[in-house]
Coordinates of C-alpha atoms (C1' of nucleotides) in Angstrom, one line a residue:
Chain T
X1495 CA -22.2 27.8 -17.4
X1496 CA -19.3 29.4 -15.6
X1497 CA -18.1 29.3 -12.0
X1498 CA -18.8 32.4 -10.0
X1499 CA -15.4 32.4 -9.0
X1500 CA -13.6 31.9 -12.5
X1501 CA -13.1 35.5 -12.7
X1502 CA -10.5 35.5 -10.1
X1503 CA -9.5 31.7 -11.9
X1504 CA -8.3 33.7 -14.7
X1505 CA -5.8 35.7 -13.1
X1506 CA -3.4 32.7 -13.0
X1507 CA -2.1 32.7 -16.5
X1508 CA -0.6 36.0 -16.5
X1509 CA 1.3 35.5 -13.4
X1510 CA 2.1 32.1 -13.6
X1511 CA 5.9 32.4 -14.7
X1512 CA 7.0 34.4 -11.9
X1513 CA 4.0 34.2 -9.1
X1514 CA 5.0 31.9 -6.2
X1515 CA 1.6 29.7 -6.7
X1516 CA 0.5 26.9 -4.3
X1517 CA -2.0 24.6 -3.9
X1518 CA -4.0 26.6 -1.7
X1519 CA -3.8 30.1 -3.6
X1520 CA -4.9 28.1 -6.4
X1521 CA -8.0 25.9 -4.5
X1522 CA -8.5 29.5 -2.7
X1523 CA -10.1 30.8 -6.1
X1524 CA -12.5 28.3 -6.2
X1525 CA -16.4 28.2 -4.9
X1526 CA -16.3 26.4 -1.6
X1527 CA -19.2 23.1 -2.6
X1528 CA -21.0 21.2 0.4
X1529 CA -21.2 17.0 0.4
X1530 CA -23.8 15.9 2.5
X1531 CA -22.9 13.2 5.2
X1532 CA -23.2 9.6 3.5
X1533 CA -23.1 11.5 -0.2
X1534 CA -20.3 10.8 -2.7
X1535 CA -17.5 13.3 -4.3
X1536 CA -16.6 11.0 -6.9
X1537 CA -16.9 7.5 -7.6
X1538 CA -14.3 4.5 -8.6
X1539 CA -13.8 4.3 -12.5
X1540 CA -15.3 7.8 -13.0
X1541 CA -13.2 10.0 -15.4
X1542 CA -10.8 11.8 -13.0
X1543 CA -11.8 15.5 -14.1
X1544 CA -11.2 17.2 -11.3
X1545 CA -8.9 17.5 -7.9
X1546 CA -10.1 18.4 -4.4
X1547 CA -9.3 20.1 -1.5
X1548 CA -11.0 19.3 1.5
X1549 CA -11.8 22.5 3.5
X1550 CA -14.2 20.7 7.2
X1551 CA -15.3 17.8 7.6
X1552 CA -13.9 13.9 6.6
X1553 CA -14.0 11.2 3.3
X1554 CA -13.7 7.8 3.3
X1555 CA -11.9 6.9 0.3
X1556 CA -12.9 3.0 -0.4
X1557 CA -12.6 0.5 -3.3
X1558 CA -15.5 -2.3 -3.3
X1559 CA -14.4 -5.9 -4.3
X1560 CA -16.6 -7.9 -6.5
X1561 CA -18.5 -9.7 -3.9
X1562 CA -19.0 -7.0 -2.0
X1563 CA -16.3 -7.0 0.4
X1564 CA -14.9 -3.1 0.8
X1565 CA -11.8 -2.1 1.6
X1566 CA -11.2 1.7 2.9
X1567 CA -7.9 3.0 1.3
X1568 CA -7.6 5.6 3.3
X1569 CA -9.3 9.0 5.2
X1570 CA -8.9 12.6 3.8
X1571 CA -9.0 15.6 6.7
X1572 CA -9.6 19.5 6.0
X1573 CA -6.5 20.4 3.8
X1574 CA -5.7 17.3 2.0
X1575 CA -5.6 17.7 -1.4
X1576 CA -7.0 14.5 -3.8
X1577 CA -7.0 13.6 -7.2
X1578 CA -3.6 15.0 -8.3
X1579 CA -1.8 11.3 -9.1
X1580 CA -4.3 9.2 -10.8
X1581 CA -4.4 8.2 -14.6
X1582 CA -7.1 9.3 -16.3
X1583 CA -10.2 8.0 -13.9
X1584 CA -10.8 8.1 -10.2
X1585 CA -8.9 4.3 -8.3
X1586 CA -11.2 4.8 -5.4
X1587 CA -14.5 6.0 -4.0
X1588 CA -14.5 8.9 -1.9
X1589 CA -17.6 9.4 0.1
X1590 CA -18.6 11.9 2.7
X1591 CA -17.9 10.4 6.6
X1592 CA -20.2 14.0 8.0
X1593 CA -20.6 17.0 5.8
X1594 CA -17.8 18.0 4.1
X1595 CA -16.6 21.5 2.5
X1596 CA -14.2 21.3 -0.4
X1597 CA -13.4 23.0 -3.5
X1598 CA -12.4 21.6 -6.6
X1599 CA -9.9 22.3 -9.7
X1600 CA -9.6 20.8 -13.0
X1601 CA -6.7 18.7 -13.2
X1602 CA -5.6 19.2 -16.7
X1603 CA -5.6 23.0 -15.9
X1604 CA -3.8 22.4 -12.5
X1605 CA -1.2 20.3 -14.1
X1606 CA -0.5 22.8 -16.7
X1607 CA -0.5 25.8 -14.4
X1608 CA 2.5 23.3 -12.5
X1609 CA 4.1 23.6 -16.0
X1610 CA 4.6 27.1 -16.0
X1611 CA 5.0 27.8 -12.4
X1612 CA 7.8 25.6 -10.6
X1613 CA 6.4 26.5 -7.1
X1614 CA 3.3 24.8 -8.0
X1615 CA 4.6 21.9 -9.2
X1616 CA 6.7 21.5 -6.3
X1617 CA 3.6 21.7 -4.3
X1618 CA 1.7 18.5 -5.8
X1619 CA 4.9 17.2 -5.5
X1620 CA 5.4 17.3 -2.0
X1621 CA 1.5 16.2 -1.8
X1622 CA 1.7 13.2 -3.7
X1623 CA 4.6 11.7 -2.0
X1624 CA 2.8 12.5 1.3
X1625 CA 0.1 10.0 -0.3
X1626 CA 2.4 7.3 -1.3
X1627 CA 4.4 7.5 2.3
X1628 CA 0.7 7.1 3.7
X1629 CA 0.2 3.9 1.3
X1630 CA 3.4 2.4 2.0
X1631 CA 2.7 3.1 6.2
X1632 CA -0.7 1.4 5.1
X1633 CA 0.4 -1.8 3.6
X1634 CA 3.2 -2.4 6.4
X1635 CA 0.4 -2.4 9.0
X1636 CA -1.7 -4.6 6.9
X1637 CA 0.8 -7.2 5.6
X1638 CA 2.9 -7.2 9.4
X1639 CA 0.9 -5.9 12.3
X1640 CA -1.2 -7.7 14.7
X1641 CA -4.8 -6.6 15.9
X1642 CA -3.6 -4.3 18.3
X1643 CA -0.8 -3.0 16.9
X1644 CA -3.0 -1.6 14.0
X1645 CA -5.6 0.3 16.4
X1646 CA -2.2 2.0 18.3
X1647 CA -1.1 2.8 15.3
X1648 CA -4.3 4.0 14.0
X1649 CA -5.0 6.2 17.2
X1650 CA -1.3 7.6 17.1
X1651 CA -1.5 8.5 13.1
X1652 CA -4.8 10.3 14.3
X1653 CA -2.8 11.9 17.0
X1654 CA 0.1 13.0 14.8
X1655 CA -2.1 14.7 12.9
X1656 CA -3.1 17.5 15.7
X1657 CA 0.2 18.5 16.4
X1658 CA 3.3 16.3 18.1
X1659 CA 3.9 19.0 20.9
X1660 CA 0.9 18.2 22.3
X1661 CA 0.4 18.2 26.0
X1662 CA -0.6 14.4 27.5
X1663 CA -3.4 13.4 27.3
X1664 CA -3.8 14.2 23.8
X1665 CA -7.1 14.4 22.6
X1666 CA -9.1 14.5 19.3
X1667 CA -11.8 13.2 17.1
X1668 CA -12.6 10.3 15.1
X1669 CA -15.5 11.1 13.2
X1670 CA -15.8 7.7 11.6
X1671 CA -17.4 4.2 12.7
X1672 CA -16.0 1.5 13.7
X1673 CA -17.1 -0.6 10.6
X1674 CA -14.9 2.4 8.9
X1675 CA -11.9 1.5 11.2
X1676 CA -12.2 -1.6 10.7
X1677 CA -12.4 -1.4 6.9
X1678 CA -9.2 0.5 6.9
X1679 CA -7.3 -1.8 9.2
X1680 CA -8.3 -5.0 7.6
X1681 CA -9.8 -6.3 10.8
X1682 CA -13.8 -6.3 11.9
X1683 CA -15.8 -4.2 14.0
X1684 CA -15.3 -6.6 16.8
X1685 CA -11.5 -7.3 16.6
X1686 CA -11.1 -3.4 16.8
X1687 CA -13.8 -2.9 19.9
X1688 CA -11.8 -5.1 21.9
X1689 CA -8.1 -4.4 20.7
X1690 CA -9.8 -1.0 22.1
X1691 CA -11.0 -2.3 25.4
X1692 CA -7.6 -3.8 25.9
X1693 CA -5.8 -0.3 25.6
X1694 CA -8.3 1.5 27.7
X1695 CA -7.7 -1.4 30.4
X1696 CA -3.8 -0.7 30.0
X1697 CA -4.3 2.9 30.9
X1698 CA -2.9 4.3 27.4
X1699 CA -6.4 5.3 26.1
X1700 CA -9.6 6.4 27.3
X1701 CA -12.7 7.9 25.8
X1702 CA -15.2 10.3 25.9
X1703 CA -18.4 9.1 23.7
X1704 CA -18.1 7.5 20.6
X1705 CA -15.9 9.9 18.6
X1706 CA -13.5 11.1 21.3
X1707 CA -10.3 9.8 22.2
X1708 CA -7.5 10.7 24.9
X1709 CA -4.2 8.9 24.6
X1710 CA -2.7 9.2 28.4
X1711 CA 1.5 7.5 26.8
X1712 CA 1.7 8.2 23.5
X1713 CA 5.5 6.6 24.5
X1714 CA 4.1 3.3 25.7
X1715 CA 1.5 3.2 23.0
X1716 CA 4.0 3.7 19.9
X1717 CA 5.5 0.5 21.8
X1718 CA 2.5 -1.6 21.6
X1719 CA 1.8 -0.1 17.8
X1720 CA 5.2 -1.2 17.1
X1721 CA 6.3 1.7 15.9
X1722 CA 10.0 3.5 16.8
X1723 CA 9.3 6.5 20.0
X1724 CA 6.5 8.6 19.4
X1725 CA 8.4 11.7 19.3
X1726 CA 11.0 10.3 17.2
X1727 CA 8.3 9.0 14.4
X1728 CA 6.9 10.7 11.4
X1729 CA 9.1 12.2 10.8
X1730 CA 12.2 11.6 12.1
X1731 CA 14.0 14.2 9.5
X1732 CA 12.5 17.7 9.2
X1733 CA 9.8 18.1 6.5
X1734 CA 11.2 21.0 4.4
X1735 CA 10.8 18.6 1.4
X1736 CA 13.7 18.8 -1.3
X1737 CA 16.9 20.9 -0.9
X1738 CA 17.3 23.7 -2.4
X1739 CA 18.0 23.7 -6.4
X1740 CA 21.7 23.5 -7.3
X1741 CA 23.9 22.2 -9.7
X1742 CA 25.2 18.7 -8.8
X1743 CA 28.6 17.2 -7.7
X1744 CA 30.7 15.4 -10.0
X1745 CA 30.2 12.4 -10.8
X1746 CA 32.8 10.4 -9.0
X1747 CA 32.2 7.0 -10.8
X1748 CA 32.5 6.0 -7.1
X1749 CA 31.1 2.1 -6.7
X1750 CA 28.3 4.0 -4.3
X1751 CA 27.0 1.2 -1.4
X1752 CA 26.4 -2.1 -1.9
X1753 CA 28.1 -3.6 -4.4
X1754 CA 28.1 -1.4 -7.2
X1755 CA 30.3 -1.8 -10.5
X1756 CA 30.4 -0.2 -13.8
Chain X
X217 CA 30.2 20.7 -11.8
X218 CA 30.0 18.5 -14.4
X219 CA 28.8 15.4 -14.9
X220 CA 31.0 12.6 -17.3
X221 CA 28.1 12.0 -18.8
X222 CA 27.1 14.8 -18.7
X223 CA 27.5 15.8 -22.4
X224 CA 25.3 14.4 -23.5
X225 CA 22.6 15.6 -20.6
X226 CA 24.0 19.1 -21.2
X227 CA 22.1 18.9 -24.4
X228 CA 18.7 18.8 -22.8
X229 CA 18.7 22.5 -21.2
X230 CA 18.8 23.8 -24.6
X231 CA 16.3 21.9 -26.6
X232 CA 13.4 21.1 -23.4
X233 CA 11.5 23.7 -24.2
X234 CA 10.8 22.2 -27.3
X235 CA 12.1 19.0 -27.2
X236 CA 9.7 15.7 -26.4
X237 CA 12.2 14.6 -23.3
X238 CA 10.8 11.1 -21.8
X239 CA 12.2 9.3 -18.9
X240 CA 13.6 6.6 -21.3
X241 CA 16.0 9.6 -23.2
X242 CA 16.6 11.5 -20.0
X243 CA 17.9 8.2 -18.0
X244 CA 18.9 6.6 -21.4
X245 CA 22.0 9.2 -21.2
X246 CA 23.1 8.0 -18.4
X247 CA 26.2 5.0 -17.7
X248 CA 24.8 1.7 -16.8
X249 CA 25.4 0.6 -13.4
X250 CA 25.6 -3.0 -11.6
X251 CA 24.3 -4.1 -8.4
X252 CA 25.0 -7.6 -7.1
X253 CA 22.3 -10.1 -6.2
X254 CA 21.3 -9.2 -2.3
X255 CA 23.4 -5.9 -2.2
X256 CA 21.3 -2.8 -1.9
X257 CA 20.9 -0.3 -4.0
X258 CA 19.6 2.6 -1.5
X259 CA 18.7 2.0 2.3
X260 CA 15.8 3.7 3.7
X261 CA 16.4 6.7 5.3
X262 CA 18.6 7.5 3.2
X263 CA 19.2 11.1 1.4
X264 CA 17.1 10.2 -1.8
X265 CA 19.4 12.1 -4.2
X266 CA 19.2 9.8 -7.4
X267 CA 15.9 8.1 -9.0
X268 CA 16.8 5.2 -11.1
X269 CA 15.4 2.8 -14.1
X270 CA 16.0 -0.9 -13.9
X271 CA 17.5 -2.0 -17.0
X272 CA 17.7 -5.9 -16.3
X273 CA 16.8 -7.9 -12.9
X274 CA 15.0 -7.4 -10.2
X275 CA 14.7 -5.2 -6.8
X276 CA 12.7 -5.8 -4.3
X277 CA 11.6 -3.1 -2.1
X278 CA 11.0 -3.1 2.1
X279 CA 10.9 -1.8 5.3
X280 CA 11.9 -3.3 8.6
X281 CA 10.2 -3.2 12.1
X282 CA 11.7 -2.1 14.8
X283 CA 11.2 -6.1 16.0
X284 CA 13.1 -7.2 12.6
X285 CA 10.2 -8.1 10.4
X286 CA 10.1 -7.3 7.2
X287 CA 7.2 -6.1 4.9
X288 CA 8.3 -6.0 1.1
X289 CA 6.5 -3.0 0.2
X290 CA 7.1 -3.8 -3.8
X291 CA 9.1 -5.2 -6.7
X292 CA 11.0 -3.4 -9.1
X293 CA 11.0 -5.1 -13.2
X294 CA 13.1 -3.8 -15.9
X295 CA 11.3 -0.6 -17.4
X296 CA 10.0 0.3 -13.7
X297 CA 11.3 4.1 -12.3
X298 CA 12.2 4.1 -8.7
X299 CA 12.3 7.0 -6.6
X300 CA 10.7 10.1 -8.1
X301 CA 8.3 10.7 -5.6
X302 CA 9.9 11.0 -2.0
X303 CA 10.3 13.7 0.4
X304 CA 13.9 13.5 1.0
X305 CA 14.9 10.5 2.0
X306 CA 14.6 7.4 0.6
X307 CA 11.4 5.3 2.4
X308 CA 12.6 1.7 1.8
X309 CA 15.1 0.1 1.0
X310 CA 16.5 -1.4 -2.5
X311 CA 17.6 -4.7 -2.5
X312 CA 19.0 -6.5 -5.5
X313 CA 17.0 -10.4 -6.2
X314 CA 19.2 -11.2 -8.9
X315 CA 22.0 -9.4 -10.5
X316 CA 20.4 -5.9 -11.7
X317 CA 21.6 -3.3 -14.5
X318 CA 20.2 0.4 -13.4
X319 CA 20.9 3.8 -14.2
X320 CA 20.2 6.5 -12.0
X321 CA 19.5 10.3 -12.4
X322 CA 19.9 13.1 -9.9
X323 CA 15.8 13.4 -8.8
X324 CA 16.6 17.3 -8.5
X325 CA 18.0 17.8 -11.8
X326 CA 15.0 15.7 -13.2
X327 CA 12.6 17.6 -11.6
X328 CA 14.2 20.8 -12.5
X329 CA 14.2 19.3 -16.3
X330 CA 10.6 18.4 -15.9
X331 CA 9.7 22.0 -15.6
X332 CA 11.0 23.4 -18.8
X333 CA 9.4 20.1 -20.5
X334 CA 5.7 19.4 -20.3
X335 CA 6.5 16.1 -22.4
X336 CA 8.4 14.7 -19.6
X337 CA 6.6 16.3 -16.5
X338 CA 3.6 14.1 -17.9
X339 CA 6.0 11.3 -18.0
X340 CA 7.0 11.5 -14.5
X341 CA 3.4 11.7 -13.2
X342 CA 2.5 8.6 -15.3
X343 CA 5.4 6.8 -13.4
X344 CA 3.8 7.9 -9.9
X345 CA 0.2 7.6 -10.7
X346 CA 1.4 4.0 -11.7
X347 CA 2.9 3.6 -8.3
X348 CA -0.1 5.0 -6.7
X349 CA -2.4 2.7 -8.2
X350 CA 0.2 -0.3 -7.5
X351 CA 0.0 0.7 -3.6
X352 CA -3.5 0.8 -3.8
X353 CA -4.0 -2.5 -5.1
X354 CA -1.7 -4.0 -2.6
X355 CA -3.7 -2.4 0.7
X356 CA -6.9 -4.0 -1.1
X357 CA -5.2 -7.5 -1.3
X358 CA -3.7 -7.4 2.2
X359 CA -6.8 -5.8 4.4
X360 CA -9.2 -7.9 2.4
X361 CA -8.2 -11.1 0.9
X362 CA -7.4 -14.3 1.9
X363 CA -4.4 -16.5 1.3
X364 CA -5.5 -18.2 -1.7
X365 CA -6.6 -14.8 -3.3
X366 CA -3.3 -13.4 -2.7
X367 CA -1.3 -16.3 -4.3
X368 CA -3.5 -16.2 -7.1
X369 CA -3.7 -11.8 -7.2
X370 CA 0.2 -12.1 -7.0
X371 CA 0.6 -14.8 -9.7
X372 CA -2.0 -13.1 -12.1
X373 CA -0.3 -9.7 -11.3
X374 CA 3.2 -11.1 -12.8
X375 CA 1.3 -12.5 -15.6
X376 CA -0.1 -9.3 -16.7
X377 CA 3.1 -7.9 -16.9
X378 CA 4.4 -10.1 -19.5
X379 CA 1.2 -9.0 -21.5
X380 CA -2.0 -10.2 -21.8
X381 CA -2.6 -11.2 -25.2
X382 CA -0.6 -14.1 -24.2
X383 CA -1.7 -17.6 -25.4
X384 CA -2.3 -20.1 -22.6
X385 CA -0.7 -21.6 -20.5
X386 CA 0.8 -17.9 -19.4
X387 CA 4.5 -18.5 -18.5
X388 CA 6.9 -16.6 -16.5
X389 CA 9.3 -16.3 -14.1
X390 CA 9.5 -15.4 -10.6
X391 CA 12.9 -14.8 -9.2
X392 CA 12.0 -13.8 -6.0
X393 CA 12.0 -16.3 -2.9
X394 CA 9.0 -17.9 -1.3
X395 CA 10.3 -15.5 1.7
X396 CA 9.7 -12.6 -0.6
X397 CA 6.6 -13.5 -1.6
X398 CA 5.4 -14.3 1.6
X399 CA 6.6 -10.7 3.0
X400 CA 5.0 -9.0 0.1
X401 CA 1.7 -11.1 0.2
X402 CA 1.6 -10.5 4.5
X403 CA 1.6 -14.2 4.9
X404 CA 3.8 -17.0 6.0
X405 CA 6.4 -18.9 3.6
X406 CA 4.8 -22.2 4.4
X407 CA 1.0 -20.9 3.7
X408 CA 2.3 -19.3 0.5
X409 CA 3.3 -22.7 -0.2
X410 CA -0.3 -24.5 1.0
X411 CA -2.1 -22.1 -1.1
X412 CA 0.0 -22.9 -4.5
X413 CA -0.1 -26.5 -3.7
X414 CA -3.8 -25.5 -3.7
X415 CA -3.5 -24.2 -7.0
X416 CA -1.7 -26.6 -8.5
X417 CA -4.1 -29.3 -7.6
X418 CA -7.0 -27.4 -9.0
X419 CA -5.2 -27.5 -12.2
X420 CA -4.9 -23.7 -12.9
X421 CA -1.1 -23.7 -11.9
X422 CA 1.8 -25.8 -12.6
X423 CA 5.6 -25.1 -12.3
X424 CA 8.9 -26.3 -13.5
X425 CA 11.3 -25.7 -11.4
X426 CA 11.0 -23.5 -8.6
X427 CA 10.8 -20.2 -10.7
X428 CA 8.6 -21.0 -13.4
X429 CA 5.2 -20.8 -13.6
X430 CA 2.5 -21.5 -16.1
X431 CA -1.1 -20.5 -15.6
X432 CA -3.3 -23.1 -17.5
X433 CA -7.0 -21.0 -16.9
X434 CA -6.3 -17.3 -16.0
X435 CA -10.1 -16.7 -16.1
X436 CA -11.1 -19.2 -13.5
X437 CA -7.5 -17.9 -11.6
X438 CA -9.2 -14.8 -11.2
X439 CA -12.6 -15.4 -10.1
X440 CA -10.1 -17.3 -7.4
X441 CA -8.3 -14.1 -6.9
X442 CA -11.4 -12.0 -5.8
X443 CA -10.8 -9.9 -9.3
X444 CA -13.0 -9.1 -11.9
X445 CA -12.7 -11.5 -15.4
X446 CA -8.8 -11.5 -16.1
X447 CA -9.2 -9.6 -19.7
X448 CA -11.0 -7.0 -18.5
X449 CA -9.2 -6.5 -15.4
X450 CA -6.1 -4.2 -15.1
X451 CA -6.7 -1.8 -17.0
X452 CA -10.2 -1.4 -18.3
X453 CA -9.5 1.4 -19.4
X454 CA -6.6 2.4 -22.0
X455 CA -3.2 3.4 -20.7
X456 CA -2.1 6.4 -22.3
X457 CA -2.0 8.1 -19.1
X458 CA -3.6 12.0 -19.2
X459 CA -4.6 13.0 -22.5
X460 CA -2.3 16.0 -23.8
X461 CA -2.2 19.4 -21.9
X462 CA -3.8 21.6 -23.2
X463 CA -6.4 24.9 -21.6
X464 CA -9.4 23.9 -20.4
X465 CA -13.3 24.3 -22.0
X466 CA -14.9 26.5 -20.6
X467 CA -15.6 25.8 -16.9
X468 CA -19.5 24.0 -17.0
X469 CA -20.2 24.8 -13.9
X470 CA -22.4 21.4 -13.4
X471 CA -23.3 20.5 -10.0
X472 CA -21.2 17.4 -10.0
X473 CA -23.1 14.3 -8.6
X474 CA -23.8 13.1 -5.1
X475 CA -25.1 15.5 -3.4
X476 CA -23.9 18.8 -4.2
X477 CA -25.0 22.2 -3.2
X478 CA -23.7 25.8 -3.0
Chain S
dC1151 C1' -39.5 8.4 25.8
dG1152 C1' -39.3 5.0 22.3
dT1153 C1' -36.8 3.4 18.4
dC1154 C1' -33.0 2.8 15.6
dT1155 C1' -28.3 2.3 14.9
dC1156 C1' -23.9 1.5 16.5
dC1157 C1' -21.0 -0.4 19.9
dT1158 C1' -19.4 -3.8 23.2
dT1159 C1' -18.8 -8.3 25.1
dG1160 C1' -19.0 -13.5 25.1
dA1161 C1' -18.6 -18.3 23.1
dG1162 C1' -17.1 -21.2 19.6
dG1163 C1' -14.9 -22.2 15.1
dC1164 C1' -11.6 -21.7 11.6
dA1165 C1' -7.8 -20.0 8.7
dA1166 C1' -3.3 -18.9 9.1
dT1167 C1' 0.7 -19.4 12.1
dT1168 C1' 4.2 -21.9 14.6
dC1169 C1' 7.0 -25.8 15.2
dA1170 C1' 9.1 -29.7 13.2
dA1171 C1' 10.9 -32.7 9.7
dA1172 C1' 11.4 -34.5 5.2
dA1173 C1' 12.1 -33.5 0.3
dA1174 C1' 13.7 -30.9 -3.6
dC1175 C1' 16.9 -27.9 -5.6
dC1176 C1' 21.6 -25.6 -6.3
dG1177 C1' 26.3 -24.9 -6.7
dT1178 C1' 30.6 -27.1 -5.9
dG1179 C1' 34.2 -30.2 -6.3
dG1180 C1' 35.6 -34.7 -7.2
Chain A
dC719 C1' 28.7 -37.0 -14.7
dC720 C1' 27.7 -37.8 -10.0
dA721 C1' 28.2 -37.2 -5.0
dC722 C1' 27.8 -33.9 -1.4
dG723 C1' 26.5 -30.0 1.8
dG724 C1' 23.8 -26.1 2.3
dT725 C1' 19.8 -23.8 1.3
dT726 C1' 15.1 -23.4 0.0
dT727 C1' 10.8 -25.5 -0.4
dT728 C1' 7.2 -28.6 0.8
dT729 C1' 4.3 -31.2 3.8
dG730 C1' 2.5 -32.5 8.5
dA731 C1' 0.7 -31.6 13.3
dA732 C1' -0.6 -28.6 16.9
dT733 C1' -1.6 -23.9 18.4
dT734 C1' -3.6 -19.4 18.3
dG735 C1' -5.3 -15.0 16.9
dC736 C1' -8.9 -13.3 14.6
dC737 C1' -13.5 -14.1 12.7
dT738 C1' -18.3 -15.5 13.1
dC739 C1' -22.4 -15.8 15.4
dA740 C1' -25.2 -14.1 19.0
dA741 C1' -27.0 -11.1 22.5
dG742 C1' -27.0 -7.2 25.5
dG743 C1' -25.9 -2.1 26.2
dA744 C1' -25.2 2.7 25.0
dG745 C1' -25.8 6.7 22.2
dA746 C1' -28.4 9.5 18.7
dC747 C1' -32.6 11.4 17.1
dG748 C1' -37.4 12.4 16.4

DNA sequence: CGTCTCCTTGAGGCAATTCAAAAACCGTGG
DNA sequence: CCACGGTTTTTGAATTGCCTCAAGGAGACG
């Protein structure tokens, strides 16, 4: 009952202290498992033994109400990292959108190996505030946006996540259905088709099949998704995470902003 | 470089190796602070240099659209920790409800405390998973509920907080405006208002006063909320977060379910 | 090439919004 | 304690954006 690859696993402990680990030296040593299209890597309300990273292919992470109704939480592409923020079983649902590659780490282990190495633990640090930022993006497109704005906002967040120097038209996949987009924007398959049919028709999209999708003003379109400039979104400050470790300033006992007292 | 309270916090470097450091002793050493009902304690966008624990009051939490609406993206109750999980900036903004007692912490110091102190690196990722879990819940109720099941979700969401073992009717207060609720819930004041008078003339809700509520039949509020039976619900499994860290069994090796292969 | 599934478009209905006005509440000052 | 002005909340009527229901079209796969 051990992992081909624990050999290398076991490596970690000795080096921890000093070794600059991340999260994808310490996915790397893993066995690379397959999930069938339409299969599930874990299930809502299963105990949350393990984290994942995603190496090809795309989830759908979903929660299912009571009657049936399902909402899709969110999508996880190749090198997103899940699992690392959850109490002690699984909040969602993640299930295979085509076949996936990923590799998987025992949380426990991974949170201790964050104990001892602070590069680590910077790492899931920087990865789950990545997620919240995503869920807090979500539910301001859920509780504000109309119909349209959510599918340009949709198509640009797929967009962003190619690469912003793109050349126009940017182009990339979307893997999943419509029933999936539709689940995730909190609208239906037909809402979405024609919200769709309406950008195409305004020149800012077109499409090539299903799954392919050319945005000819990412500008125009982070207008209609509103959204600030498309350049100027997500982020508008560099990514480098936090500062550098230092001592802090004193404290001044200034009132701060805002009406402050002590 | 030092802080005036810092005194006391100069204790922890010395004794976190060993010591059994929690949020509630690491902010605990710090002055209390006052924000003013409607001042701000942080804007968005802002360097997000201190996290904070509410003491007394209430925060609410949101963003603004380029157009000027607003989604309240949360709430912050005494107990709650803001601001451990960002990038570097802050992503919403702090607003005081009523008057608020806080303290706040330097997020790099706390960090850099977590990493010598296992006790309170657990603590910290309790705090986020809890936000995590909050956010998801709130994308759930926005993409796929209607405006009586998000009265009654938000309603039954306050009551939990007060405890559950609570006899009936389950009273408590809401401070918050029906314009809060309304951007929080992704609805309109006056259907927020509809949807309690709906509620109120089923007889699972009364009020006194504007702020008060009493829920007369939680169970029945519930099945109204699109949520599983109110006891059970939230959590159905025990808090206590991730068991103790400790190295793992030995590695099983188990296929996992759903589809697996190597 | 046929079948199945998924996607797209159209017509009509409904829940939530918008616009409008009255009622309740709150703090203030007499 | 009560009267008053401003604010927030509640209710009503009309509108609309999205959903539901329905049918036709396109793509995927054996």
């Amino acid at each position: 009952m051990v992992y081909s690859a624990s050999a290398s696993v076991d490596h970690f402990p000795g080096a921890s202290h000093q070794a600059k680990l991340t999260l994808e030296i310490v996915f790397g040593s893993r066995v690379l498992e397959f999930c069938h299209a339409g299969h599930s890597v874990f299930w809502e309300g299963d105990v949350a033994s393990d984290a994942f990273m995603i190496g090809e292919g795309l989830l759908r992470l979903y929660r299912i109400l009571p009657d049936g109704r399902r909402a899709i939480t969110g999508f996880a592409f190749p090198g997103d990292v899940l699992g690392l923020a959850f109490h002690d079983r699984y909040l969602y649902t993640a299930e295979a959108v085509t076949d996936v590659r990923l590799r998987r780490f025992p949380r426990r282990r991974l949170h201790a190996l964050a104990t001892d190495c602070p590069y680590l633990h910077h790492d899931i640090l920087r990865v789950i505030a990545g997620e919240l930022e995503a869920a807090q993006e979500q539910m301001v497109l859920l509780g504000q946006k109309s119909a349209e704005e959510r599918v340009a906002s949709f198509l640009l967040m797929n967009a962003r996540r190619v690469g912003k120097g793109q050349a126009v038209p940017i182009s990339f996949d979307l893997p999943m259905t419509r029933l999936d987009m539709a689940d995730y924007l909190g609208l239906t398959i037909e809402t979405v088709c024609r919200a769709v049919t309406k950008l195409k028709q305004a020149g800012l999209v077109s499409m090539e099949g299903r799954h392919k999708v050319f945005l000819h003003n990412p500008a125009e379109l982070s207008r209609f998704a509103g959204l600030d400039d498309f350049e100027l979104a997500h982020p508008p400050w560099p990514k480098p995470a936090l500062p550098p470790v230092e001592t802090d300033p004193i404290e001044t006992g200034e009132p701060g902003r805002g009406g402050f007292h002590q």
